[in-house]
DNA sequence: CGCCTATTTGATAGCCGTCAACCGGAGTGG
DNA sequence: CCACTCCGGTTGACGGCTATCAAATAGGCG
């Protein structure tokens, strides 16, 4: 999984792939909503999501939660803690999930030994920052319907890019409260906005599954453009 | 300026500092609001802010602007474009500013030659991402007064950390419209919120200068904690 | 079935946006 | 020196989007 993701950023040679495959690790099964890392921790391992979904969150003084990223299989979950001494946010499983835990020392040695992989680490971090900028725009400047539609477009696009999605049909593994914590809305308003999107024909819903019969239309409503996801190999890498 | 910033992330040896000092560059004077890099560009140079302030912004479909970062002297302005092929946002001078422009190739060679500096690059990027997460929390979960107070605390803390601020007295070089574009508010509401902060005694104002006679109080109102800024050397670096 | 959580819906309130007018300092030109 | 202009800041009235509160419905799982 990780190989596939990193290879999509930088062209890895077979030695790079072997080195990634040879990483020592243990696989942990995480149940829904369980913590993978807690805020302020300095974990001794790096986690890579193998199955399921995960998210990162921050809490404010009043205990209100902001979800600051969503992760799909293949995503590293705490690369930043290779270099920063304390996590400024918590990482949790969104669904039941499998996570590969890799000793920090092994990850750091790998980055020292294999420049291509170090570059892939950096690109992964930079894309995360780019997504954060887009989310900031989303929450700061867009109305509720657009925010939610944008989130749907992003998830669908990221899943599709990693071959985890057949059609544009998302089984959104989040409660409406969690969608609200991503978009800065309340669960009630998320509900109303989803309904409005449905009534206007941008999406169809059955339970939590959301289909996008008219992708172009949803993209338009969402003010979505995938350029911030920086899909494909980055020409600038060496 | 850059040496001082990077040295605050990682302990640089004298060779590292010499290498940074020897970087080829030209200094550009930028007038207020002029573009340093445009969205979607692939700049051939890296910029480091020497004097003045700068910001990055994204525009949505309706032309509304979200400011996604603020920069003070010493900050690199487009490190991410060393590895990502197209900028997902624009960079502009907030005030009259001096910027050092360094050829991309020289920056990349430097990162290859000097691991400490490569690490400093990465830490700088990671801290930016951490600030983005906090801003997302700010815009998504806090009310207007708290958002603005939080922004003031952050700016003051960052300036103080780089010895650019005597007391907690910020001459905020931004229009109220720009503050709104950071915080996801309108200029009118920024104005009312600043007034409210003043009435409640959290800040004092004279023109655009803002004093914080009671820093503790402002921090409390702002729900501010500086941990996300990751000040000081990161123990995890090697 | 029974419990618990998530979703849905309605009524109401409030924060913030919009529109508009006025003020006030800085720079310009007469 | 003063009038003029312009841009940003300030203030008021009003409206709308979203939050809050509350209650009913539906699903999931023992």
Short mmCIF file of N, CA and C in Angstrom, two decimals, chain B residues 40-135:
data_model
loop_
_atom_site.label_atom_id
_atom_site.label_comp_id
_atom_site.label_asym_id
_atom_site.label_seq_id
_atom_site.Cartn_x
_atom_site.Cartn_y
_atom_site.Cartn_z
N UNK B 40 -0.38 28.61 -9.57
CA UNK B 40 -0.17 27.72 -10.71
C UNK B 40 1.20 27.91 -11.38
N UNK B 41 2.02 28.77 -10.84
CA UNK B 41 3.34 28.97 -11.42
C UNK B 41 4.29 27.86 -11.00
N UNK B 42 5.39 27.72 -11.72
CA UNK B 42 6.46 26.81 -11.31
C UNK B 42 7.74 27.64 -11.27
N UNK B 43 7.92 28.34 -10.16
CA UNK B 43 9.00 29.31 -10.10
C UNK B 43 10.38 28.66 -10.17
N UNK B 44 11.32 29.36 -10.75
CA UNK B 44 12.68 28.86 -10.85
C UNK B 44 13.55 29.29 -9.70
N UNK B 45 12.94 30.03 -8.78
CA UNK B 45 13.71 30.52 -7.65
C UNK B 45 12.96 30.28 -6.35
N UNK B 46 13.72 30.22 -5.29
CA UNK B 46 13.14 30.15 -3.95
C UNK B 46 13.27 31.52 -3.32
N UNK B 47 12.23 31.94 -2.61
CA UNK B 47 12.26 33.25 -1.99
C UNK B 47 12.34 33.12 -0.47
N UNK B 48 13.14 34.00 0.11
CA UNK B 48 13.20 34.10 1.56
C UNK B 48 12.92 35.55 1.92
N UNK B 49 12.01 35.75 2.86
CA UNK B 49 11.62 37.10 3.23
C UNK B 49 12.68 37.70 4.14
N UNK B 50 13.20 38.87 3.77
CA UNK B 50 14.24 39.52 4.57
C UNK B 50 13.68 40.64 5.43
N UNK B 51 12.80 41.44 4.83
CA UNK B 51 12.18 42.54 5.57
C UNK B 51 10.73 42.65 5.15
N UNK B 52 9.90 43.09 6.07
CA UNK B 52 8.49 43.28 5.75
C UNK B 52 7.70 42.01 6.01
N UNK B 53 6.45 42.02 5.52
CA UNK B 53 5.57 40.88 5.73
C UNK B 53 5.04 40.39 4.38
N UNK B 54 4.68 39.12 4.35
CA UNK B 54 4.11 38.54 3.13
C UNK B 54 3.00 37.58 3.52
N UNK B 55 2.21 37.20 2.55
CA UNK B 55 1.15 36.23 2.83
C UNK B 55 0.92 35.36 1.60
N UNK B 56 0.26 34.25 1.83
CA UNK B 56 -0.15 33.38 0.73
C UNK B 56 -1.66 33.36 0.68
N UNK B 57 -2.20 33.20 -0.48
CA UNK B 57 -3.65 33.26 -0.62
C UNK B 57 -4.15 32.31 -1.68
N UNK B 58 -5.37 31.94 -1.53
CA UNK B 58 -6.09 31.18 -2.54
C UNK B 58 -7.37 31.94 -2.86
N UNK B 59 -7.85 31.78 -4.07
CA UNK B 59 -9.11 32.41 -4.46
C UNK B 59 -10.12 31.32 -4.77
N UNK B 60 -11.38 31.54 -4.40
CA UNK B 60 -12.40 30.56 -4.80
C UNK B 60 -13.12 31.05 -6.06
N UNK B 61 -14.11 30.28 -6.45
CA UNK B 61 -14.83 30.59 -7.69
C UNK B 61 -15.38 32.00 -7.70
N UNK B 62 -15.91 32.44 -6.56
CA UNK B 62 -16.54 33.76 -6.51
C UNK B 62 -15.52 34.87 -6.33
N UNK B 63 -14.24 34.54 -6.38
CA UNK B 63 -13.22 35.57 -6.23
C UNK B 63 -12.96 35.93 -4.78
N UNK B 64 -13.59 35.20 -3.85
CA UNK B 64 -13.30 35.49 -2.46
C UNK B 64 -11.95 34.91 -2.09
N UNK B 65 -11.29 35.63 -1.23
CA UNK B 65 -9.91 35.29 -0.92
C UNK B 65 -9.78 34.66 0.45
N UNK B 66 -9.00 33.62 0.52
CA UNK B 66 -8.60 33.09 1.83
C UNK B 66 -7.10 33.24 1.95
N UNK B 67 -6.66 33.93 2.97
CA UNK B 67 -5.23 34.01 3.25
C UNK B 67 -4.87 32.76 4.03
N UNK B 68 -3.90 32.00 3.52
CA UNK B 68 -3.60 30.69 4.11
C UNK B 68 -2.30 30.69 4.91
N UNK B 69 -1.54 31.78 4.85
CA UNK B 69 -0.40 31.89 5.76
C UNK B 69 0.11 33.32 5.80
N UNK B 70 0.76 33.65 6.89
CA UNK B 70 1.39 34.96 7.04
C UNK B 70 2.86 34.73 7.30
N UNK B 71 3.69 35.60 6.76
CA UNK B 71 5.13 35.38 6.91
C UNK B 71 5.85 36.60 7.42
N UNK B 72 6.83 36.34 8.27
CA UNK B 72 7.62 37.40 8.88
C UNK B 72 9.07 37.22 8.42
N UNK B 73 9.91 38.22 8.62
CA UNK B 73 11.29 38.12 8.11
C UNK B 73 11.99 36.85 8.59
N UNK B 74 12.66 36.20 7.67
CA UNK B 74 13.33 34.94 7.95
C UNK B 74 12.59 33.75 7.37
N UNK B 75 11.30 33.91 7.10
CA UNK B 75 10.52 32.79 6.58
C UNK B 75 10.82 32.54 5.11
N UNK B 76 11.02 31.27 4.74
CA UNK B 76 11.05 30.94 3.33
C UNK B 76 9.63 31.01 2.78
N UNK B 77 9.47 31.43 1.54
CA UNK B 77 8.12 31.69 1.03
C UNK B 77 7.59 30.60 0.10
N UNK B 78 8.45 29.80 -0.44
CA UNK B 78 7.93 28.77 -1.34
C UNK B 78 8.83 27.53 -1.35
N UNK B 79 9.20 27.10 -0.19
CA UNK B 79 9.99 25.86 -0.11
C UNK B 79 9.27 24.71 -0.79
N UNK B 80 7.94 24.70 -0.69
CA UNK B 80 7.22 23.53 -1.22
C UNK B 80 7.41 23.41 -2.73
N UNK B 81 7.72 24.51 -3.39
CA UNK B 81 7.83 24.38 -4.84
C UNK B 81 9.18 23.79 -5.24
N UNK B 82 10.04 23.48 -4.28
CA UNK B 82 11.22 22.69 -4.61
C UNK B 82 10.80 21.29 -5.04
N UNK B 83 9.70 20.81 -4.53
CA UNK B 83 9.29 19.43 -4.79
C UNK B 83 7.96 19.29 -5.51
N UNK B 84 7.09 20.27 -5.38
CA UNK B 84 5.79 20.16 -6.07
C UNK B 84 5.85 20.98 -7.35
N UNK B 85 5.25 20.44 -8.40
CA UNK B 85 5.51 21.10 -9.68
C UNK B 85 4.72 22.36 -9.93
N UNK B 86 3.56 22.48 -9.31
CA UNK B 86 2.81 23.73 -9.53
C UNK B 86 2.28 24.26 -8.21
N UNK B 87 2.43 25.56 -8.03
CA UNK B 87 1.97 26.17 -6.78
C UNK B 87 0.45 26.15 -6.72
N UNK B 88 -0.10 25.73 -5.59
CA UNK B 88 -1.55 25.72 -5.43
C UNK B 88 -2.07 27.02 -4.82
N UNK B 89 -1.20 28.02 -4.73
CA UNK B 89 -1.61 29.27 -4.11
C UNK B 89 -0.65 30.37 -4.53
N UNK B 90 -1.06 31.61 -4.36
CA UNK B 90 -0.21 32.73 -4.70
C UNK B 90 0.50 33.28 -3.49
N UNK B 91 1.60 33.96 -3.71
CA UNK B 91 2.35 34.59 -2.62
C UNK B 91 2.47 36.08 -2.93
N UNK B 92 2.12 36.92 -1.95
CA UNK B 92 2.16 38.35 -2.17
C UNK B 92 2.83 39.06 -1.00
N UNK B 93 3.40 40.22 -1.32
CA UNK B 93 3.92 41.07 -0.25
C UNK B 93 2.76 41.75 0.45
N UNK B 94 2.78 41.72 1.78
CA UNK B 94 1.72 42.38 2.55
C UNK B 94 2.07 43.85 2.72
N UNK B 95 3.33 44.10 2.97
CA UNK B 95 3.86 45.46 3.09
C UNK B 95 4.98 45.59 2.06
N UNK B 96 5.58 46.75 2.00
CA UNK B 96 6.82 46.85 1.26
C UNK B 96 7.77 45.82 1.85
N UNK B 97 8.47 45.08 0.99
CA UNK B 97 9.26 43.96 1.51
C UNK B 97 10.53 43.77 0.69
N UNK B 98 11.53 43.21 1.36
CA UNK B 98 12.73 42.76 0.66
C UNK B 98 12.77 41.25 0.68
N UNK B 99 13.03 40.68 -0.49
CA UNK B 99 13.00 39.24 -0.63
C UNK B 99 14.29 38.77 -1.29
N UNK B 100 14.92 37.75 -0.72
CA UNK B 100 16.09 37.15 -1.37
C UNK B 100 15.61 36.05 -2.30
N UNK B 101 15.99 36.12 -3.56
CA UNK B 101 15.61 35.11 -4.54
C UNK B 101 16.83 34.22 -4.79
N UNK B 102 16.65 32.93 -4.56
CA UNK B 102 17.75 31.98 -4.66
C UNK B 102 17.42 30.95 -5.73
N UNK B 103 18.31 30.68 -6.64
CA UNK B 103 18.00 29.71 -7.71
C UNK B 103 17.62 28.37 -7.10
N UNK B 104 16.62 27.77 -7.69
CA UNK B 104 16.14 26.49 -7.19
C UNK B 104 17.23 25.44 -7.14
N UNK B 105 18.05 25.43 -8.19
CA UNK B 105 19.09 24.41 -8.27
C UNK B 105 20.05 24.53 -7.08
N UNK B 106 20.36 25.78 -6.71
CA UNK B 106 21.28 25.97 -5.58
C UNK B 106 20.66 25.47 -4.29
N UNK B 107 19.37 25.73 -4.12
CA UNK B 107 18.70 25.26 -2.90
C UNK B 107 18.68 23.75 -2.86
N UNK B 108 18.42 23.13 -3.99
CA UNK B 108 18.33 21.67 -4.00
C UNK B 108 19.70 21.05 -3.76
N UNK B 109 20.72 21.65 -4.35
CA UNK B 109 22.06 21.12 -4.12
C UNK B 109 22.42 21.23 -2.64
N UNK B 110 22.04 22.37 -2.07
CA UNK B 110 22.33 22.58 -0.66
C UNK B 110 21.68 21.51 0.21
N UNK B 111 20.44 21.18 -0.14
CA UNK B 111 19.73 20.15 0.65
C UNK B 111 20.41 18.80 0.49
N UNK B 112 20.95 18.54 -0.69
CA UNK B 112 21.63 17.26 -0.90
C UNK B 112 22.96 17.22 -0.15
N UNK B 113 23.66 18.35 -0.14
CA UNK B 113 25.00 18.38 0.46
C UNK B 113 24.97 18.40 1.98
N UNK B 114 23.96 19.06 2.52
CA UNK B 114 23.99 19.32 3.95
C UNK B 114 22.73 18.80 4.61
N UNK B 115 22.81 17.62 5.17
CA UNK B 115 21.61 16.99 5.76
C UNK B 115 20.94 17.82 6.83
N UNK B 116 21.75 18.55 7.62
CA UNK B 116 21.13 19.39 8.64
C UNK B 116 20.20 20.42 8.01
N UNK B 117 20.63 20.94 6.88
CA UNK B 117 19.80 21.97 6.24
C UNK B 117 18.58 21.34 5.61
N UNK B 118 18.74 20.16 5.03
CA UNK B 118 17.57 19.46 4.50
C UNK B 118 16.56 19.23 5.62
N UNK B 119 17.06 18.85 6.78
CA UNK B 119 16.17 18.65 7.91
C UNK B 119 15.49 19.95 8.31
N UNK B 120 16.24 21.03 8.29
CA UNK B 120 15.64 22.32 8.63
C UNK B 120 14.54 22.69 7.64
N UNK B 121 14.76 22.40 6.36
CA UNK B 121 13.71 22.62 5.35
C UNK B 121 12.44 21.88 5.76
N UNK B 122 12.63 20.61 6.07
CA UNK B 122 11.46 19.79 6.38
C UNK B 122 10.75 20.28 7.62
N UNK B 123 11.54 20.63 8.64
CA UNK B 123 10.90 21.10 9.87
C UNK B 123 10.14 22.38 9.60
N UNK B 124 10.70 23.24 8.79
CA UNK B 124 10.01 24.48 8.45
C UNK B 124 8.68 24.17 7.77
N UNK B 125 8.67 23.23 6.85
CA UNK B 125 7.43 22.83 6.19
C UNK B 125 6.44 22.23 7.17
N UNK B 126 6.95 21.42 8.08
CA UNK B 126 6.05 20.75 9.03
C UNK B 126 5.41 21.75 9.99
N UNK B 127 6.17 22.74 10.38
CA UNK B 127 5.60 23.75 11.28
C UNK B 127 4.53 24.56 10.55
N UNK B 128 4.79 24.83 9.28
CA UNK B 128 3.74 25.50 8.50
C UNK B 128 2.46 24.70 8.48
N UNK B 129 2.60 23.40 8.32
CA UNK B 129 1.41 22.54 8.30
C UNK B 129 0.72 22.58 9.65
N UNK B 130 1.51 22.61 10.71
CA UNK B 130 0.92 22.67 12.05
C UNK B 130 0.14 23.96 12.25
N UNK B 131 0.69 25.06 11.74
CA UNK B 131 -0.02 26.34 11.83
C UNK B 131 -1.32 26.27 11.03
N UNK B 132 -1.26 25.62 9.88
CA UNK B 132 -2.48 25.47 9.08
C UNK B 132 -3.56 24.71 9.86
N UNK B 133 -3.14 23.68 10.57
CA UNK B 133 -4.12 22.93 11.36
C UNK B 133 -4.75 23.81 12.42
N UNK B 134 -3.93 24.63 13.06
CA UNK B 134 -4.48 25.52 14.09
C UNK B 134 -5.41 26.56 13.47
N UNK B 135 -5.05 27.06 12.32
CA UNK B 135 -5.92 28.04 11.65
C UNK B 135 -7.25 27.40 11.27
#
